[in-house]
Amino acid sequence: MPPAIDARRLLALAMLLLSVVAAWVTVRADAGSAAPAAAALRFPCLSYAPFRMAGTSPNDKGLIIPADAIARDLAQLATVTGCVRVYGVANGLDAVPSIARTLGLRVWLGAWIGSDERLNRIELERALALAAEHADIVERLVVGSETLLRGELPPAALAGLLDAARARSPVPVAYADVWEFWLRHAATLQPHVDQAVIHILPYWEDEPVAIGQAVDHVVATFGRVGERLAPLPVVIGETGWPAAGRMRAGARAGVREQQRFLHELMQRQPAAPSPLPINIIEAYDQPWKASLEGVAGAAWGVFDAQGRTRDAAAAGRTAPAAWLMGGALAMACALWSALWLARWMALLLPSLQPGLLPGLPTRMRVLTTAATAARSGPGWREMLAAACAGATLGALCLTQWQALSLLAPDSWAGVSRMAVLAASTAWAVAEALALALALDGARPPMPAGPLLRRLRSAGLLAVTAYALALLADGRYLDLAWPALAAPALPLALHALVAGRDPGRSVVRVGAAALLAACAVAIVLQEGVVNAAAVVLALLMLVLSACLLPAGQRIERVAAEAA
């Protein structure tokens, strides 16, 4: 065997082993937290929405959440807070004030304001009636939340609704929006409200703030807005951190980050009977938000969608180490079985020539060939490659499944991500099998069949479309690098061992150039501090390199290796 070829194989195996270590570190980084559970804290107020179960969404105008379900939720929330904020009174939420009274909870009552004038009038009338009926526990009536941010009403029209509410409300009337929009429209809104409710979300800022500076950013922004709007009282209507989701610049979503943010924020609260007016978003995860804001949008809850604390939810799943070992074992067994079958069929089928009579010589030849195939099983390189590929794919799939567990399985977000995971895994298994076969050059090479070629073509097309979507509007599009790493690693290693396909079509070269350009643009857009974006871009560059033509055909290199 030529030394250069052997060195390639050893390098490929070393890189595959390193990928196992990298996958393991990634899984362990997202697994659990040594910090106390966020649900062990006592919060000034929590945003409450009952749309946490599969199939529920506030966009379903006919949906009514039963009062007993809301009562169970509020009873749980009463253990960690003395106040809840609701954003509207439709979908059964008009029952919140009366239930909150029985539990000793205060309420920030919301009237949801959108672009439909008729629905706005109905919502406001019901909210005003509830505020009058429960004025002793309703701290403020928040008329509209981020209406200007969504562009659903002009500021003057919103001001008219605020004036109408103030004329009849027995409690202070406020409007809530992202702090930048409040300052932008302060001149129009300030005369029409009793209070300003601002949203300060370091993770979602146009210039995201890393977790180390997040609480300082909240405190500083609150002070700056308070000075600008004085003497109008200002309260923080939303602040928090997602427990899962994409990385935005230096802002990493995760359970540890969420717990750190909430602990540090609560430590800033003064030791006084009346804490600062801060509301945390949110009480429960909201799976329906994933279709709008990616995985991060569904994972802001102190409790998950099943009502469990983050630590309890993690304990309810298989430990990451067990997932990794189970995935490695299952994938290794599957690849080993496929390798044995491929070798056996490669040697057996040529002996069954068409038109041959089924006599004793034929049977003897088949038996002899089968015995040869049994002795000609996978070599140590193939077996080690199968084990490494299994461990890597198991870990990468685990990271995807952890994100999928936050999504409603019957939602568009859940279904689409499940389809991506299934397609990525199928492509990755095919590439890993091809790599394992290519590593054993002393045996007849098994060519990549039409299925693998189709999987490659479809996968590369999907990756290019995904890269363009990230550049067009990637704020809420998850950085799904594990789904890309699973097939990209074995494909790149296969190209290292056997050489790239020599095809020189304009389409392939153009696709490679486009993917490389997208990779560079993604890093510039997301920032070099975004580790997930950098990894994603590197994987795209790897795929781009695999698309480029090579000087040798795969079959020729494999023949020389034999």
Coordinates of C-alpha atoms in Angstrom, one line a residue:
M1 CA 0.0 0.0 0.0
P2 CA 1.5 3.4 -0.9
P3 CA 2.6 5.3 2.3
A4 CA 0.8 8.5 1.2
I5 CA -2.5 6.7 0.9
D6 CA -2.0 5.0 4.3
A7 CA -1.2 8.4 5.9
R8 CA -4.5 9.7 4.4
R9 CA -6.4 6.9 6.1
L10 CA -4.8 7.5 9.4
L11 CA -5.4 11.2 9.2
A12 CA -9.1 10.6 8.4
L13 CA -9.4 8.2 11.4
A14 CA -7.7 10.8 13.7
M15 CA -10.1 13.5 12.5
L16 CA -13.0 11.2 13.0
L17 CA -11.9 10.5 16.6
L18 CA -11.5 14.3 17.2
S19 CA -15.0 14.8 15.9
V20 CA -16.3 12.3 18.6
V21 CA -14.5 14.4 21.3
A22 CA -16.0 17.6 19.9
A23 CA -19.5 16.2 19.8
W24 CA -19.1 15.0 23.4
V25 CA -18.0 18.4 24.6
T26 CA -20.9 20.0 22.8
V27 CA -23.4 17.7 24.4
R28 CA -21.9 18.1 27.9
A29 CA -21.9 21.9 27.5
D30 CA -25.6 21.9 27.1
A31 CA -26.4 19.2 29.8
G32 CA -27.8 20.4 33.1
S33 CA -26.4 23.1 35.4
A34 CA -24.7 23.3 38.7
A35 CA -26.6 26.4 39.6
P36 CA -29.8 26.2 41.6
A37 CA -33.0 25.9 39.6
A38 CA -34.5 29.2 38.5
A39 CA -37.9 28.0 39.9
A40 CA -36.3 28.1 43.4
L41 CA -36.2 31.9 43.2
R42 CA -39.0 34.3 44.1
F43 CA -39.9 36.6 41.2
P44 CA -41.6 40.1 41.4
C45 CA -43.9 39.1 38.5
L46 CA -44.1 36.5 35.7
S47 CA -45.7 36.7 32.3
Y48 CA -48.4 34.1 32.0
A49 CA -49.8 32.5 28.8
P50 CA -51.7 29.2 29.0
F51 CA -50.8 28.2 25.4
R52 CA -48.1 25.7 26.5
M53 CA -49.6 22.4 25.3
A54 CA -49.6 21.0 21.8
G55 CA -52.2 22.4 19.5
T56 CA -52.8 25.6 21.5
S57 CA -52.0 29.1 20.2
P58 CA -53.4 32.6 20.8
N59 CA -53.7 32.8 17.0
D60 CA -56.6 30.4 17.3
K61 CA -59.4 32.8 18.0
G62 CA -61.9 30.1 18.8
L63 CA -59.8 28.5 21.4
I64 CA -60.9 28.8 25.0
I65 CA -58.6 27.6 27.7
P66 CA -60.6 25.9 30.5
A67 CA -60.7 27.9 33.8
D68 CA -59.6 24.8 35.8
A69 CA -56.4 24.6 33.6
I70 CA -55.7 28.2 34.3
A71 CA -56.3 27.7 38.0
R72 CA -53.8 24.8 38.1
D73 CA -51.2 27.0 36.4
L74 CA -51.7 29.9 38.7
A75 CA -51.6 27.7 41.8
Q76 CA -48.1 26.5 40.7
L77 CA -47.0 30.1 39.9
A78 CA -48.1 31.3 43.3
T79 CA -45.2 29.2 44.8
V80 CA -42.6 31.4 43.0
T81 CA -44.3 34.8 42.5
G82 CA -47.0 37.0 43.9
C83 CA -47.9 38.6 40.5
V84 CA -48.7 37.5 36.9
R85 CA -48.9 39.5 33.7
V86 CA -51.3 38.6 31.0
Y87 CA -51.3 40.1 27.5
G88 CA -55.0 39.9 26.6
V89 CA -58.4 38.8 27.9
A90 CA -59.5 36.5 25.0
N91 CA -59.1 32.7 24.8
G92 CA -60.3 32.3 28.4
L93 CA -57.8 34.6 29.9
D94 CA -60.6 36.8 31.3
A95 CA -60.8 34.3 34.1
V96 CA -57.3 35.2 35.4
P97 CA -58.3 38.1 37.7
S98 CA -60.9 36.1 39.6
I99 CA -58.7 33.1 40.0
A100 CA -55.7 35.2 40.9
R101 CA -57.7 36.8 43.8
T102 CA -58.3 33.4 45.4
L103 CA -54.6 32.7 45.3
G104 CA -53.5 36.1 46.6
L105 CA -51.9 37.1 43.3
R106 CA -51.7 40.6 41.8
V107 CA -52.3 41.1 38.1
W108 CA -50.9 43.2 35.3
L109 CA -53.9 43.1 33.0
G110 CA -53.4 43.4 29.3
A111 CA -55.6 44.3 26.4
W112 CA -54.2 42.9 23.2
I113 CA -54.2 45.6 20.5
G114 CA -53.6 44.7 16.8
S115 CA -54.6 45.9 13.4
D116 CA -58.3 44.9 13.6
E117 CA -60.3 47.9 15.0
R118 CA -63.4 45.8 15.8
L119 CA -61.4 43.2 17.8
N120 CA -59.5 46.1 19.5
R121 CA -62.8 47.6 20.8
I122 CA -64.1 44.2 22.0
E123 CA -60.8 43.5 23.8
L124 CA -60.6 46.9 25.4
E125 CA -64.2 46.9 26.6
R126 CA -63.7 43.5 28.3
A127 CA -60.4 44.6 29.8
L128 CA -61.9 47.8 31.2
A129 CA -64.7 45.8 32.8
L130 CA -62.3 43.4 34.5
A131 CA -60.1 46.2 35.7
A132 CA -63.1 47.9 37.3
E133 CA -64.3 44.6 38.9
H134 CA -60.9 43.7 40.3
A135 CA -59.3 47.1 40.8
D136 CA -57.9 46.1 44.2
I137 CA -55.6 43.4 42.6
V138 CA -55.0 44.8 39.1
E139 CA -51.9 46.9 39.3
R140 CA -52.1 48.4 35.9
L141 CA -53.9 48.0 32.6
V142 CA -51.5 47.5 29.7
V143 CA -53.2 48.6 26.5
G144 CA -51.2 47.1 23.7
S145 CA -47.9 45.2 23.8
E146 CA -45.3 45.9 21.0
T147 CA -48.1 47.1 18.7
L148 CA -45.7 49.7 17.2
L149 CA -42.9 47.2 16.9
R150 CA -45.1 45.0 14.8
G151 CA -46.3 48.0 12.8
E152 CA -50.0 47.1 13.3
L153 CA -51.2 50.6 14.3
P154 CA -49.8 54.2 13.7
P155 CA -48.8 56.0 16.9
A156 CA -51.6 58.5 16.7
A157 CA -54.3 55.7 16.5
L158 CA -52.7 54.0 19.5
A159 CA -52.7 57.2 21.4
G160 CA -56.5 57.5 20.8
L161 CA -57.1 54.1 22.3
L162 CA -54.9 54.9 25.3
D163 CA -56.9 58.1 25.9
A164 CA -60.2 56.2 25.7
A165 CA -58.9 53.7 28.3
R166 CA -57.6 56.3 30.7
A167 CA -61.0 58.1 30.7
R168 CA -62.7 55.0 32.1
S169 CA -60.0 52.9 33.9
P170 CA -59.8 52.8 37.7
V171 CA -56.2 51.7 37.5
P172 CA -53.1 53.2 35.9
V173 CA -53.0 52.8 32.1
A174 CA -49.8 51.9 30.3
Y175 CA -48.4 50.9 26.9
A176 CA -45.7 48.3 26.6
D177 CA -43.0 48.1 23.9
V178 CA -39.3 47.4 23.4
W179 CA -37.4 50.3 25.1
E180 CA -36.1 51.6 21.8
F181 CA -39.6 52.0 20.3
W182 CA -40.8 53.7 23.5
L183 CA -38.1 56.3 23.2
R184 CA -38.6 56.7 19.5
H185 CA -42.3 57.5 20.0
A186 CA -42.1 59.1 23.5
A187 CA -43.3 62.5 22.3
T188 CA -46.5 60.9 20.9
L189 CA -47.2 58.4 23.7
Q190 CA -46.0 60.1 26.9
P191 CA -49.1 62.4 27.3
H192 CA -51.5 59.5 26.9
V193 CA -50.3 57.0 29.6
D194 CA -49.9 56.9 33.3
Q195 CA -46.9 54.6 33.1
A196 CA -44.4 53.4 30.5
V197 CA -43.8 49.6 30.4
I198 CA -40.6 48.8 28.6
H199 CA -39.2 45.5 27.4
I200 CA -35.4 44.9 27.8
L201 CA -34.3 41.6 26.4
P202 CA -30.5 41.5 26.0
Y203 CA -30.6 38.4 23.9
W204 CA -33.0 39.9 21.3
E205 CA -31.3 43.3 21.1
D206 CA -30.2 44.4 17.6
E207 CA -26.7 44.2 19.0
P208 CA -27.1 41.2 21.3
V209 CA -25.5 41.4 24.8
A210 CA -23.5 38.4 26.1
I211 CA -24.6 36.8 29.4
G212 CA -21.8 38.4 31.3
Q213 CA -23.0 41.9 30.7
A214 CA -26.8 41.1 30.4
V215 CA -27.9 42.2 33.9
D216 CA -25.8 45.3 33.8
H217 CA -27.4 46.1 30.4
V218 CA -30.9 45.8 31.9
V219 CA -30.1 48.0 34.9
A220 CA -28.3 50.6 32.8
T221 CA -31.1 50.7 30.1
F222 CA -33.8 51.0 32.8
G223 CA -32.0 54.0 34.3
R224 CA -31.4 55.7 30.9
V225 CA -35.0 55.3 29.8
G226 CA -36.2 56.5 33.2
E227 CA -34.2 59.7 32.9
R228 CA -35.5 60.3 29.3
L229 CA -39.2 59.8 30.3
A230 CA -39.2 61.4 33.7
P231 CA -41.4 62.3 35.5
L232 CA -43.4 59.4 33.8
P233 CA -43.1 56.2 35.9
V234 CA -41.3 53.4 34.1
V235 CA -41.5 49.7 34.8
I236 CA -39.8 46.7 33.2
G237 CA -42.5 44.7 31.5
E238 CA -40.3 42.0 30.0
T239 CA -36.8 40.8 30.7
G240 CA -35.4 37.3 30.7
W241 CA -33.2 34.8 28.9
P242 CA -33.9 31.8 26.7
A243 CA -33.0 28.3 27.9
A244 CA -32.3 27.0 24.4
G245 CA -32.0 28.3 20.8
R246 CA -29.5 29.8 18.4
M247 CA -26.5 31.8 19.5
R248 CA -26.8 35.5 18.6
A249 CA -23.4 37.2 18.3
G250 CA -21.9 36.6 21.8
A251 CA -25.3 35.9 23.4
R252 CA -25.6 32.1 24.0
A253 CA -28.9 30.6 24.9
G254 CA -29.0 27.8 27.4
V255 CA -30.2 26.5 30.8
R256 CA -27.1 27.7 32.6
E257 CA -27.2 31.1 31.0
Q258 CA -30.9 31.5 31.9
Q259 CA -30.3 30.5 35.5
R260 CA -27.3 32.8 35.8
F261 CA -29.3 35.8 34.4
L262 CA -32.3 35.3 36.7
H263 CA -30.1 34.8 39.8
E264 CA -28.0 37.9 39.1
L265 CA -31.1 39.9 38.3
M266 CA -32.8 38.9 41.5
Q267 CA -29.7 39.7 43.5
R268 CA -30.0 43.3 42.2
Q269 CA -33.5 43.6 43.7
P270 CA -33.4 45.8 46.9
A271 CA -34.2 44.1 50.2
A272 CA -37.4 46.0 50.7
P273 CA -41.1 45.0 51.2
S274 CA -41.9 46.4 47.8
P275 CA -39.5 45.1 45.1
L276 CA -38.7 46.9 41.9
P277 CA -41.5 46.7 39.3
I278 CA -39.9 44.0 37.1
N279 CA -41.8 41.3 35.2
I280 CA -39.9 38.2 34.0
I281 CA -40.8 36.6 30.7
E282 CA -42.0 34.0 31.2
A283 CA -43.7 31.4 33.4
Y284 CA -44.0 28.5 30.9
D285 CA -42.4 27.6 27.6
Q286 CA -44.5 28.4 24.6
P287 CA -44.0 25.8 21.8
W288 CA -46.2 27.7 19.4
K289 CA -43.7 30.6 19.3
A290 CA -41.1 28.4 17.6
S291 CA -42.8 28.9 14.2
L292 CA -42.2 32.7 14.6
E293 CA -38.9 32.9 16.6
G294 CA -37.1 29.6 16.3
V295 CA -36.3 27.3 19.2
A296 CA -35.3 30.3 21.4
G297 CA -38.8 31.7 21.1
A298 CA -40.2 28.5 22.7
A299 CA -37.8 28.3 25.6
W300 CA -38.1 31.4 27.9
G301 CA -40.1 29.7 30.6
V302 CA -39.1 29.3 34.3
F303 CA -41.0 26.0 33.8
D304 CA -41.1 24.0 30.7
A305 CA -44.3 23.3 28.6
Q306 CA -45.1 20.3 30.9
G307 CA -44.9 22.5 34.0
R308 CA -41.5 21.0 35.2
T309 CA -38.5 22.9 36.4
R310 CA -35.6 22.9 34.1
D311 CA -33.7 20.5 36.3
A312 CA -36.7 18.1 36.6
A313 CA -37.2 18.2 32.9
A314 CA -33.5 17.3 32.3
A315 CA -33.8 14.4 34.9
G316 CA -36.9 13.2 33.1
R317 CA -34.8 12.6 29.9
T318 CA -32.1 10.0 29.5
A319 CA -28.7 11.4 30.7
P320 CA -26.6 12.8 27.9
A321 CA -23.8 10.3 28.5
A322 CA -26.3 7.4 28.2
W323 CA -27.8 9.0 25.0
L324 CA -24.3 9.3 23.5
M325 CA -23.3 5.7 24.3
G326 CA -26.6 4.4 23.1
G327 CA -26.4 6.3 19.9
A328 CA -22.8 5.3 19.3
L329 CA -23.7 1.6 20.0
A330 CA -26.8 1.6 17.8
M331 CA -25.1 3.4 14.9
A332 CA -22.0 1.3 15.1
C333 CA -24.0 -1.9 15.0
A334 CA -26.0 -0.7 12.1
L335 CA -22.9 0.3 10.1
W336 CA -21.1 -2.9 11.0
S337 CA -24.1 -4.9 9.8
A338 CA -24.3 -2.9 6.6
L339 CA -20.5 -3.4 6.0
W340 CA -20.7 -7.2 6.4
L341 CA -23.8 -7.4 4.1
A342 CA -22.1 -5.2 1.5
R343 CA -18.9 -7.4 1.5
W344 CA -20.9 -10.6 1.4
M345 CA -23.1 -9.4 -1.5
A346 CA -20.1 -8.1 -3.4
L347 CA -18.5 -11.5 -3.4
L348 CA -21.6 -13.7 -3.6
L349 CA -23.5 -12.0 -6.5
P350 CA -20.9 -12.5 -9.2
S351 CA -21.0 -16.3 -8.7
L352 CA -24.7 -16.4 -9.5
Q353 CA -24.3 -15.9 -13.2
P354 CA -27.5 -15.6 -15.3
G355 CA -28.5 -18.9 -17.1
L356 CA -26.4 -21.1 -14.8
L357 CA -28.2 -24.4 -14.0
P358 CA -28.7 -24.9 -10.2
G359 CA -26.4 -28.0 -10.0
L360 CA -24.0 -29.2 -7.4
P361 CA -21.0 -27.1 -8.7
T362 CA -23.1 -24.0 -8.4
R363 CA -24.1 -24.7 -4.8
M364 CA -20.5 -25.4 -4.0
R365 CA -19.3 -22.2 -5.6
V366 CA -21.9 -20.2 -3.7
L367 CA -20.9 -21.8 -0.4
T368 CA -17.3 -21.2 -1.0
T369 CA -17.9 -17.6 -1.9
A370 CA -20.0 -17.1 1.2
A371 CA -17.3 -18.5 3.4
T372 CA -14.8 -16.2 1.7
A373 CA -17.2 -13.3 2.3
A374 CA -17.4 -14.2 6.0
R375 CA -13.7 -14.2 6.4
S376 CA -13.6 -11.0 4.3
G377 CA -15.5 -9.0 6.8
P378 CA -14.8 -5.4 7.8
G379 CA -11.2 -4.6 8.6
W380 CA -10.1 -2.7 11.8
R381 CA -10.2 0.6 10.0
E382 CA -13.8 0.1 8.9
M383 CA -14.8 -1.1 12.3
L384 CA -13.1 1.8 14.1
A385 CA -14.6 4.3 11.6
A386 CA -18.1 2.8 12.2
A387 CA -17.7 3.2 16.0
C388 CA -16.4 6.8 15.7
A389 CA -19.1 7.7 13.2
G390 CA -21.8 6.1 15.4
A391 CA -20.6 8.1 18.4
T392 CA -20.4 11.3 16.5
L393 CA -23.8 10.9 14.8
G394 CA -25.3 9.9 18.2
A395 CA -24.1 13.1 19.8
L396 CA -25.0 15.3 17.0
C397 CA -28.5 13.8 16.8
L398 CA -28.9 14.3 20.5
T399 CA -28.3 18.0 20.2
Q400 CA -31.1 18.1 17.6
W401 CA -33.5 16.0 19.7
Q402 CA -33.0 18.2 22.7
A403 CA -34.1 21.2 20.6
L404 CA -37.0 19.2 19.2
S405 CA -38.2 18.3 22.7
L406 CA -39.1 22.0 23.2
L407 CA -41.4 22.1 20.1
A408 CA -45.0 21.0 19.7
P409 CA -44.7 17.8 17.6
D410 CA -47.8 18.7 15.5
S411 CA -46.7 22.3 14.8
W412 CA -45.1 23.4 11.6
A413 CA -41.8 24.1 13.5
G414 CA -41.8 20.6 15.0
V415 CA -42.6 18.8 11.8
S416 CA -40.2 20.7 9.6
R417 CA -37.3 20.2 12.1
M418 CA -38.1 16.5 12.4
A419 CA -37.9 16.3 8.6
V420 CA -34.6 18.0 8.6
L421 CA -33.2 15.7 11.3
A422 CA -34.4 12.6 9.4
A423 CA -33.0 13.7 6.1
S424 CA -29.7 14.8 7.7
T425 CA -29.4 11.4 9.5
A426 CA -30.1 9.4 6.4
W427 CA -27.4 11.3 4.4
A428 CA -25.0 11.0 7.3
V429 CA -25.4 7.3 7.6
A430 CA -24.9 6.8 3.9
E431 CA -21.7 9.0 3.9
A432 CA -20.4 7.2 7.0
L433 CA -20.9 3.8 5.3
A434 CA -19.1 5.0 2.2
L435 CA -16.2 6.3 4.3
A436 CA -15.9 3.1 6.2
L437 CA -15.7 1.1 3.0
A438 CA -13.2 3.5 1.5
L439 CA -10.9 3.2 4.5
D440 CA -10.2 -0.5 3.8
G441 CA -8.3 -0.2 0.5
A442 CA -7.2 -3.9 0.5
R443 CA -10.7 -5.0 -0.3
P444 CA -12.8 -4.5 -3.5
P445 CA -14.2 -0.9 -3.2
M446 CA -18.0 -0.5 -3.0
P447 CA -19.0 2.4 -5.2
A448 CA -21.4 5.0 -4.0
G449 CA -24.7 4.1 -5.5
P450 CA -27.4 6.2 -7.0
L451 CA -29.1 6.6 -3.6
L452 CA -26.0 8.2 -2.1
R453 CA -25.6 10.5 -5.1
R454 CA -29.2 11.6 -4.8
L455 CA -28.8 12.2 -1.1
R456 CA -25.7 14.3 -1.7
S457 CA -27.4 16.4 -4.4
A458 CA -30.5 17.0 -2.3
G459 CA -28.5 17.8 0.8
L460 CA -26.2 20.2 -0.9
L461 CA -29.2 22.0 -2.5
A462 CA -30.9 22.3 0.9
V463 CA -27.7 23.6 2.5
T464 CA -27.3 26.3 -0.1
A465 CA -31.0 27.4 0.3
Y466 CA -30.5 27.4 4.0
A467 CA -27.4 29.6 3.8
L468 CA -29.2 32.1 1.5
A469 CA -32.2 32.2 4.0
L470 CA -29.8 32.9 6.9
L471 CA -28.4 35.9 5.0
A472 CA -31.8 37.2 3.9
D473 CA -33.4 37.2 7.3
G474 CA -31.8 34.9 9.8
R475 CA -32.8 36.5 13.1
Y476 CA -35.2 33.7 14.0
L477 CA -33.6 30.9 11.9
D478 CA -31.7 28.4 14.1
L479 CA -28.1 27.8 13.4
A480 CA -28.5 24.0 12.8
W481 CA -24.8 23.1 12.6
P482 CA -25.2 19.6 14.1
A483 CA -27.6 18.7 11.2
L484 CA -24.9 19.9 8.8
A485 CA -21.9 18.4 10.6
A486 CA -23.4 14.9 10.6
P487 CA -23.0 14.3 6.8
A488 CA -20.3 16.9 6.2
L489 CA -17.6 15.2 8.3
P490 CA -17.7 11.7 6.7
L491 CA -18.1 13.3 3.2
A492 CA -15.0 15.4 3.7
L493 CA -13.0 12.5 5.2
H494 CA -14.1 10.3 2.3
A495 CA -12.8 12.9 -0.1
L496 CA -9.5 13.0 1.8
V497 CA -9.1 9.3 1.5
A498 CA -10.3 8.6 -2.0
G499 CA -10.1 12.0 -3.7
R500 CA -12.9 14.3 -4.9
D501 CA -15.1 13.6 -7.8
P502 CA -13.4 15.0 -10.9
G503 CA -16.6 16.4 -12.4
R504 CA -16.1 19.9 -13.9
S505 CA -19.7 21.0 -14.6
V506 CA -20.4 24.7 -14.4
V507 CA -23.3 23.9 -12.0
R508 CA -21.0 22.2 -9.5
V509 CA -18.3 24.9 -9.6
G510 CA -21.0 27.6 -9.3
A511 CA -22.6 25.9 -6.3
A512 CA -19.2 25.5 -4.6
A513 CA -18.5 29.2 -5.1
L514 CA -21.9 30.3 -3.9
L515 CA -21.7 28.1 -0.8
A516 CA -18.2 29.5 0.0
A517 CA -19.4 33.1 -0.5
C518 CA -22.4 32.4 1.8
A519 CA -20.1 31.0 4.5
V520 CA -17.9 34.1 4.6
A521 CA -21.0 36.4 4.6
I522 CA -22.6 34.5 7.5
V523 CA -19.5 35.0 9.6
L524 CA -19.4 38.7 8.8
Q525 CA -23.2 39.0 9.5
E526 CA -23.2 37.0 12.8
G527 CA -19.8 38.1 14.1
V528 CA -16.7 36.0 14.8
V529 CA -17.7 35.8 18.5
N530 CA -20.7 33.6 17.4
A531 CA -19.0 30.2 17.7
A532 CA -22.1 28.4 16.3
A533 CA -22.0 30.6 13.1
V534 CA -18.3 30.1 12.7
V535 CA -18.7 26.3 12.9
L536 CA -21.6 26.4 10.5
A537 CA -19.5 28.5 8.0
L538 CA -16.5 26.1 8.3
L539 CA -18.8 23.2 7.5
M540 CA -20.1 25.0 4.5
L541 CA -16.6 25.6 3.3
V542 CA -15.9 21.9 3.7
L543 CA -18.9 21.0 1.6
S544 CA -17.8 23.7 -1.0
A545 CA -14.3 22.1 -1.2
C546 CA -15.9 18.7 -1.7
L547 CA -17.8 20.1 -4.6
L548 CA -14.8 21.3 -6.5
P549 CA -13.2 19.1 -9.1
A550 CA -10.2 17.0 -8.3
G551 CA -7.3 15.7 -10.4
Q552 CA -8.0 12.0 -9.8
R553 CA -11.1 9.9 -10.0
I554 CA -12.3 8.1 -6.9
E555 CA -12.2 4.7 -8.7
R556 CA -8.5 5.2 -9.8
V557 CA -7.3 6.1 -6.3
A558 CA -9.2 3.1 -4.8
A559 CA -7.7 0.8 -7.4
E560 CA -4.2 2.0 -6.6
A561 CA -4.9 1.5 -2.9
A562 CA -6.0 -2.1 -3.6

